[in-house]
Amino acid sequence: MLRRGEGLDARGAVRRIVVAVVAATAVTIVATGCQPEPGQTPKPSSTTSLEAPTPGPSVSPVETELPDAGLALPSSCEEIYSAEMLAELQAANPPLNDPGVTMLSSENAELLEIIHGGAPTIRCSWGEPSEFGLATNVTVIDQAQSAALAEALPAAGFGCEPLGDGTICRIEQRGITLDDEEYTRGETHYLGDGAVVTTAWINFSPDGYTEDVVSTLWG
């Protein structure tokens, strides 16, 4: 979740999220000019209590590329979006890169090992510390890492399908808090030539967000 320090909301109040219904469903989205293949749908679990993890430090943009990188890593977050998507994000949930937002772009162990393991990466977040926003990392990877993630994500319950020359994987959860407030959270990741785009979101998932990043970076 988006929070300042270890707080779960802007007031710093720590609370546990009780998931009444956890549906880790693979959301199938039809990309323009592309019919998706069926993804794997995780089995629904029983009522579960989830403890939000403590986020790690934010990763600053790194301009260095790997020698065999298939993607030139942008030097600023504005460069990963089309002009239309950037304007939509600026209007819907500013600011860009609030220093108080420490939300990770994934909770998947394999992805976090790559993102925080020294690979060139750029981090972008939208929104203030709250329970409404998202965080994205664009991280340079090699072919071996891409192949490993292509196996790890479906095994972790993500529904994956082709998108362009790569693969997009999604997972989503719905539930209610102890204050009877509904929430929706999830992750959307794209494995492309030379890089992975990882996004975690809570109550804020702009339509076509990852597809726009993919189109902007890979054309």
mmCIF file of C-alpha atoms in Angstrom:
data_model
loop_
_atom_site.group_PDB
_atom_site.id
_atom_site.type_symbol
_atom_site.label_atom_id
_atom_site.label_comp_id
_atom_site.label_asym_id
_atom_site.label_seq_id
_atom_site.Cartn_x
_atom_site.Cartn_y
_atom_site.Cartn_z
ATOM 1 C CA MET A 1 0.000 0.000 0.000
ATOM 2 C CA LEU A 2 1.022 3.599 -0.330
ATOM 3 C CA ARG A 3 2.220 4.921 2.969
ATOM 4 C CA ARG A 4 4.718 7.205 4.679
ATOM 5 C CA GLY A 5 7.264 5.116 6.617
ATOM 6 C CA GLU A 6 5.519 2.009 7.914
ATOM 7 C CA GLY A 7 2.070 3.706 8.165
ATOM 8 C CA LEU A 8 -0.756 2.371 6.062
ATOM 9 C CA ASP A 9 -2.331 5.811 5.446
ATOM 10 C CA ALA A 10 -1.512 9.503 5.523
ATOM 11 C CA ARG A 11 -2.219 9.717 9.288
ATOM 12 C CA GLY A 12 0.356 7.024 10.022
ATOM 13 C CA ALA A 13 -2.261 4.739 11.578
ATOM 14 C CA VAL A 14 -1.130 1.117 11.366
ATOM 15 C CA ARG A 15 -3.870 -1.377 10.755
ATOM 16 C CA ARG A 16 -4.162 -4.919 9.477
ATOM 17 C CA ILE A 17 -6.127 -5.614 6.375
ATOM 18 C CA VAL A 18 -8.592 -8.484 6.711
ATOM 19 C CA VAL A 19 -9.366 -9.914 3.340
ATOM 20 C CA ALA A 20 -12.963 -11.034 3.192
ATOM 21 C CA VAL A 21 -12.659 -12.135 -0.377
ATOM 22 C CA VAL A 22 -9.292 -12.665 -2.052
ATOM 23 C CA ALA A 23 -9.652 -13.276 -5.727
ATOM 24 C CA ALA A 24 -6.268 -13.531 -7.366
ATOM 25 C CA THR A 25 -7.732 -13.574 -10.799
ATOM 26 C CA ALA A 26 -5.954 -13.236 -14.062
ATOM 27 C CA VAL A 27 -7.612 -10.323 -15.774
ATOM 28 C CA THR A 28 -7.666 -10.903 -19.515
ATOM 29 C CA ILE A 29 -7.372 -7.685 -21.481
ATOM 30 C CA VAL A 30 -7.603 -7.439 -25.252
ATOM 31 C CA ALA A 31 -4.701 -5.378 -26.566
ATOM 32 C CA THR A 32 -5.273 -3.383 -29.739
ATOM 33 C CA GLY A 33 -4.963 -5.658 -32.737
ATOM 34 C CA CYS A 34 -4.206 -8.703 -30.568
ATOM 35 C CA GLN A 35 -6.416 -11.492 -29.293
ATOM 36 C CA PRO A 36 -5.098 -12.779 -25.921
ATOM 37 C CA GLU A 37 -4.640 -16.408 -25.088
ATOM 38 C CA PRO A 38 -6.382 -17.765 -21.966
ATOM 39 C CA GLY A 39 -4.385 -17.095 -18.829
ATOM 40 C CA GLN A 40 -4.236 -19.152 -15.670
ATOM 41 C CA THR A 41 -6.788 -18.239 -13.030
ATOM 42 C CA PRO A 42 -5.645 -18.809 -9.450
ATOM 43 C CA LYS A 43 -8.018 -20.672 -7.176
ATOM 44 C CA PRO A 44 -9.826 -18.399 -4.729
ATOM 45 C CA SER A 45 -8.620 -18.742 -1.180
ATOM 46 C CA SER A 46 -10.627 -18.651 1.992
ATOM 47 C CA THR A 47 -10.847 -15.598 4.232
ATOM 48 C CA THR A 48 -7.297 -14.561 5.002
ATOM 49 C CA SER A 49 -5.532 -11.953 7.078
ATOM 50 C CA LEU A 50 -2.858 -10.061 5.151
ATOM 51 C CA GLU A 51 -0.077 -8.017 6.700
ATOM 52 C CA ALA A 52 1.173 -5.312 4.351
ATOM 53 C CA PRO A 53 4.967 -5.652 3.890
ATOM 54 C CA THR A 54 7.368 -2.924 4.852
ATOM 55 C CA PRO A 55 8.549 -1.287 1.623
ATOM 56 C CA GLY A 56 12.209 -0.932 0.812
ATOM 57 C CA PRO A 57 13.940 2.253 -0.224
ATOM 58 C CA SER A 58 12.932 4.007 -3.418
ATOM 59 C CA VAL A 59 15.169 3.335 -6.393
ATOM 60 C CA SER A 60 16.453 6.412 -8.196
ATOM 61 C CA PRO A 61 16.792 6.442 -11.993
ATOM 62 C CA VAL A 62 20.006 4.835 -13.218
ATOM 63 C CA GLU A 63 21.259 5.850 -16.649
ATOM 64 C CA THR A 64 23.814 3.049 -17.096
ATOM 65 C CA GLU A 65 22.764 0.227 -19.446
ATOM 66 C CA LEU A 66 23.948 -3.345 -19.622
ATOM 67 C CA PRO A 67 26.225 -3.959 -22.646
ATOM 68 C CA ASP A 68 23.624 -6.224 -24.317
ATOM 69 C CA ALA A 69 20.538 -4.287 -23.195
ATOM 70 C CA GLY A 70 17.686 -4.391 -25.708
ATOM 71 C CA LEU A 71 16.186 -1.151 -24.386
ATOM 72 C CA ALA A 72 17.596 2.303 -23.728
ATOM 73 C CA LEU A 73 16.447 3.118 -20.195
ATOM 74 C CA PRO A 74 14.762 6.552 -20.027
ATOM 75 C CA SER A 75 16.395 9.190 -17.843
ATOM 76 C CA SER A 76 13.091 10.539 -16.478
ATOM 77 C CA CYS A 77 9.648 9.171 -15.651
ATOM 78 C CA GLU A 78 7.940 11.534 -18.083
ATOM 79 C CA GLU A 79 9.671 9.646 -20.913
ATOM 80 C CA ILE A 80 7.980 6.300 -20.197
ATOM 81 C CA TYR A 81 4.478 7.598 -21.058
ATOM 82 C CA SER A 82 2.764 8.966 -24.117
ATOM 83 C CA ALA A 83 1.762 12.636 -23.894
ATOM 84 C CA GLU A 84 -1.880 11.596 -23.499
ATOM 85 C CA MET A 85 -1.249 9.150 -20.651
ATOM 86 C CA LEU A 86 1.060 11.599 -18.878
ATOM 87 C CA ALA A 87 -1.628 14.284 -18.976
ATOM 88 C CA GLU A 88 -4.230 11.802 -17.698
ATOM 89 C CA LEU A 89 -2.046 10.773 -14.769
ATOM 90 C CA GLN A 90 -1.171 14.359 -13.877
ATOM 91 C CA ALA A 91 -4.870 15.232 -13.781
ATOM 92 C CA ALA A 92 -6.162 12.075 -12.067
ATOM 93 C CA ASN A 93 -3.656 11.412 -9.289
ATOM 94 C CA PRO A 94 -0.705 13.795 -8.860
ATOM 95 C CA PRO A 95 2.016 14.230 -7.944
ATOM 96 C CA LEU A 96 4.653 12.260 -9.802
ATOM 97 C CA ASN A 97 7.244 10.733 -7.448
ATOM 98 C CA ASP A 98 6.069 12.062 -4.086
ATOM 99 C CA PRO A 99 9.036 11.337 -1.770
ATOM 100 C CA GLY A 100 6.666 9.979 0.880
ATOM 101 C CA VAL A 101 5.388 7.179 -1.359
ATOM 102 C CA THR A 102 7.394 4.042 -0.584
ATOM 103 C CA MET A 103 5.144 1.477 -2.244
ATOM 104 C CA LEU A 104 7.036 -1.278 -4.025
ATOM 105 C CA SER A 105 6.285 -2.012 -7.675
ATOM 106 C CA SER A 106 5.857 -5.705 -6.838
ATOM 107 C CA GLU A 107 5.750 -8.056 -3.885
ATOM 108 C CA ASN A 108 7.068 -10.988 -5.959
ATOM 109 C CA ALA A 109 10.396 -12.203 -4.569
ATOM 110 C CA GLU A 110 11.950 -12.971 -7.965
ATOM 111 C CA LEU A 111 11.135 -9.516 -9.298
ATOM 112 C CA LEU A 112 12.322 -7.729 -6.165
ATOM 113 C CA GLU A 113 15.643 -9.576 -6.312
ATOM 114 C CA ILE A 114 16.232 -8.214 -9.811
ATOM 115 C CA ILE A 115 14.921 -4.686 -9.167
ATOM 116 C CA HIS A 116 16.936 -4.184 -5.989
ATOM 117 C CA GLY A 117 19.906 -6.290 -7.055
ATOM 118 C CA GLY A 118 21.771 -3.542 -8.882
ATOM 119 C CA ALA A 119 20.127 -3.754 -12.310
ATOM 120 C CA PRO A 120 19.652 -0.394 -14.078
ATOM 121 C CA THR A 121 16.142 0.776 -13.164
ATOM 122 C CA ILE A 122 13.916 3.831 -13.018
ATOM 123 C CA ARG A 123 11.104 4.177 -10.457
ATOM 124 C CA CYS A 124 7.928 6.217 -10.980
ATOM 125 C CA SER A 125 4.996 6.646 -8.585
ATOM 126 C CA TRP A 126 1.706 8.510 -8.770
ATOM 127 C CA GLY A 127 -0.263 9.935 -5.874
ATOM 128 C CA GLU A 128 0.365 11.025 -2.314
ATOM 129 C CA PRO A 129 0.940 8.615 0.607
ATOM 130 C CA SER A 130 -2.523 7.062 0.886
ATOM 131 C CA GLU A 131 -4.495 4.030 -0.195
ATOM 132 C CA PHE A 132 -4.878 5.328 -3.767
ATOM 133 C CA GLY A 133 -2.039 5.209 -6.251
ATOM 134 C CA LEU A 134 0.561 3.131 -8.038
ATOM 135 C CA ALA A 135 4.289 2.535 -8.380
ATOM 136 C CA THR A 136 6.184 1.406 -11.492
ATOM 137 C CA ASN A 137 9.747 0.301 -12.147
ATOM 138 C CA VAL A 138 11.334 -0.142 -15.562
ATOM 139 C CA THR A 139 14.313 -2.440 -15.040
ATOM 140 C CA VAL A 140 16.904 -3.737 -17.506
ATOM 141 C CA ILE A 141 17.086 -7.560 -17.606
ATOM 142 C CA ASP A 142 18.879 -10.151 -19.714
ATOM 143 C CA GLN A 143 17.365 -13.114 -21.560
ATOM 144 C CA ALA A 144 18.047 -15.572 -18.740
ATOM 145 C CA GLN A 145 16.255 -13.364 -16.219
ATOM 146 C CA SER A 146 13.330 -12.878 -18.612
ATOM 147 C CA ALA A 147 12.993 -16.638 -19.092
ATOM 148 C CA ALA A 148 13.102 -17.227 -15.334
ATOM 149 C CA LEU A 149 10.383 -14.622 -14.717
ATOM 150 C CA ALA A 150 8.234 -16.097 -17.497
ATOM 151 C CA GLU A 151 8.121 -19.288 -15.437
ATOM 152 C CA ALA A 152 7.959 -17.714 -11.972
ATOM 153 C CA LEU A 153 4.999 -15.369 -12.532
ATOM 154 C CA PRO A 154 2.430 -17.971 -13.684
ATOM 155 C CA ALA A 155 3.594 -20.227 -10.856
ATOM 156 C CA ALA A 156 2.844 -17.369 -8.426
ATOM 157 C CA GLY A 157 -0.751 -17.093 -9.672
ATOM 158 C CA PHE A 158 -0.378 -14.431 -12.358
ATOM 159 C CA GLY A 159 -2.378 -14.729 -15.552
ATOM 160 C CA CYS A 160 -0.085 -14.130 -18.513
ATOM 161 C CA GLU A 161 -0.697 -13.535 -22.218
ATOM 162 C CA PRO A 162 1.193 -12.169 -25.232
ATOM 163 C CA LEU A 163 1.414 -8.416 -25.746
ATOM 164 C CA GLY A 164 3.396 -7.158 -28.703
ATOM 165 C CA ASP A 165 6.710 -8.982 -28.752
ATOM 166 C CA GLY A 166 6.565 -9.713 -25.021
ATOM 167 C CA THR A 167 4.318 -11.029 -22.261
ATOM 168 C CA ILE A 168 1.992 -9.202 -19.866
ATOM 169 C CA CYS A 169 1.066 -10.754 -16.512
ATOM 170 C CA ARG A 170 -1.633 -9.621 -14.065
ATOM 171 C CA ILE A 171 -3.017 -10.441 -10.647
ATOM 172 C CA GLU A 172 -5.734 -8.717 -8.602
ATOM 173 C CA GLN A 173 -7.142 -8.854 -5.065
ATOM 174 C CA ARG A 174 -10.317 -7.408 -3.573
ATOM 175 C CA GLY A 175 -11.233 -7.115 0.085
ATOM 176 C CA ILE A 176 -12.387 -4.933 2.956
ATOM 177 C CA THR A 177 -10.494 -3.358 5.815
ATOM 178 C CA LEU A 178 -11.391 -3.531 9.494
ATOM 179 C CA ASP A 179 -13.077 -0.160 8.945
ATOM 180 C CA ASP A 180 -15.383 -1.810 6.376
ATOM 181 C CA GLU A 181 -13.747 0.045 3.509
ATOM 182 C CA GLU A 182 -13.522 -1.860 0.230
ATOM 183 C CA TYR A 183 -10.231 -1.924 -1.645
ATOM 184 C CA THR A 184 -8.807 -3.368 -4.840
ATOM 185 C CA ARG A 185 -5.100 -3.919 -5.325
ATOM 186 C CA GLY A 186 -3.009 -5.728 -7.870
ATOM 187 C CA GLU A 187 0.113 -6.001 -9.970
ATOM 188 C CA THR A 188 0.703 -5.793 -13.725
ATOM 189 C CA HIS A 189 4.077 -6.731 -15.222
ATOM 190 C CA TYR A 190 5.435 -6.778 -18.755
ATOM 191 C CA LEU A 191 8.395 -8.859 -19.915
ATOM 192 C CA GLY A 192 9.863 -7.229 -23.005
ATOM 193 C CA ASP A 193 13.066 -7.288 -25.001
ATOM 194 C CA GLY A 194 15.780 -6.119 -22.611
ATOM 195 C CA ALA A 195 13.581 -4.914 -19.740
ATOM 196 C CA VAL A 196 10.701 -5.670 -17.392
ATOM 197 C CA VAL A 197 8.006 -3.133 -16.459
ATOM 198 C CA THR A 198 6.616 -3.820 -12.972
ATOM 199 C CA THR A 199 3.590 -2.008 -11.532
ATOM 200 C CA ALA A 200 1.744 -2.393 -8.235
ATOM 201 C CA TRP A 201 -1.442 -0.390 -7.636
ATOM 202 C CA ILE A 202 -4.139 0.115 -5.053
ATOM 203 C CA ASN A 203 -7.543 1.569 -5.883
ATOM 204 C CA PHE A 204 -5.978 3.275 -8.911
ATOM 205 C CA SER A 205 -5.472 1.366 -12.154
ATOM 206 C CA PRO A 206 -5.799 3.626 -15.219
ATOM 207 C CA ASP A 207 -7.144 1.830 -18.265
ATOM 208 C CA GLY A 208 -4.339 0.914 -20.661
ATOM 209 C CA TYR A 209 -1.586 2.066 -18.278
ATOM 210 C CA THR A 210 0.962 -0.700 -18.870
ATOM 211 C CA GLU A 211 0.039 -0.968 -22.543
ATOM 212 C CA ASP A 212 0.868 2.724 -22.913
ATOM 213 C CA VAL A 213 4.272 2.276 -21.255
ATOM 214 C CA VAL A 214 5.003 -0.693 -23.528
ATOM 215 C CA SER A 215 3.987 1.228 -26.655
ATOM 216 C CA THR A 216 6.049 4.252 -25.619
ATOM 217 C CA LEU A 217 9.224 2.325 -24.803
ATOM 218 C CA TRP A 218 9.140 -0.389 -27.441
ATOM 219 C CA GLY A 219 7.060 1.307 -30.164
#
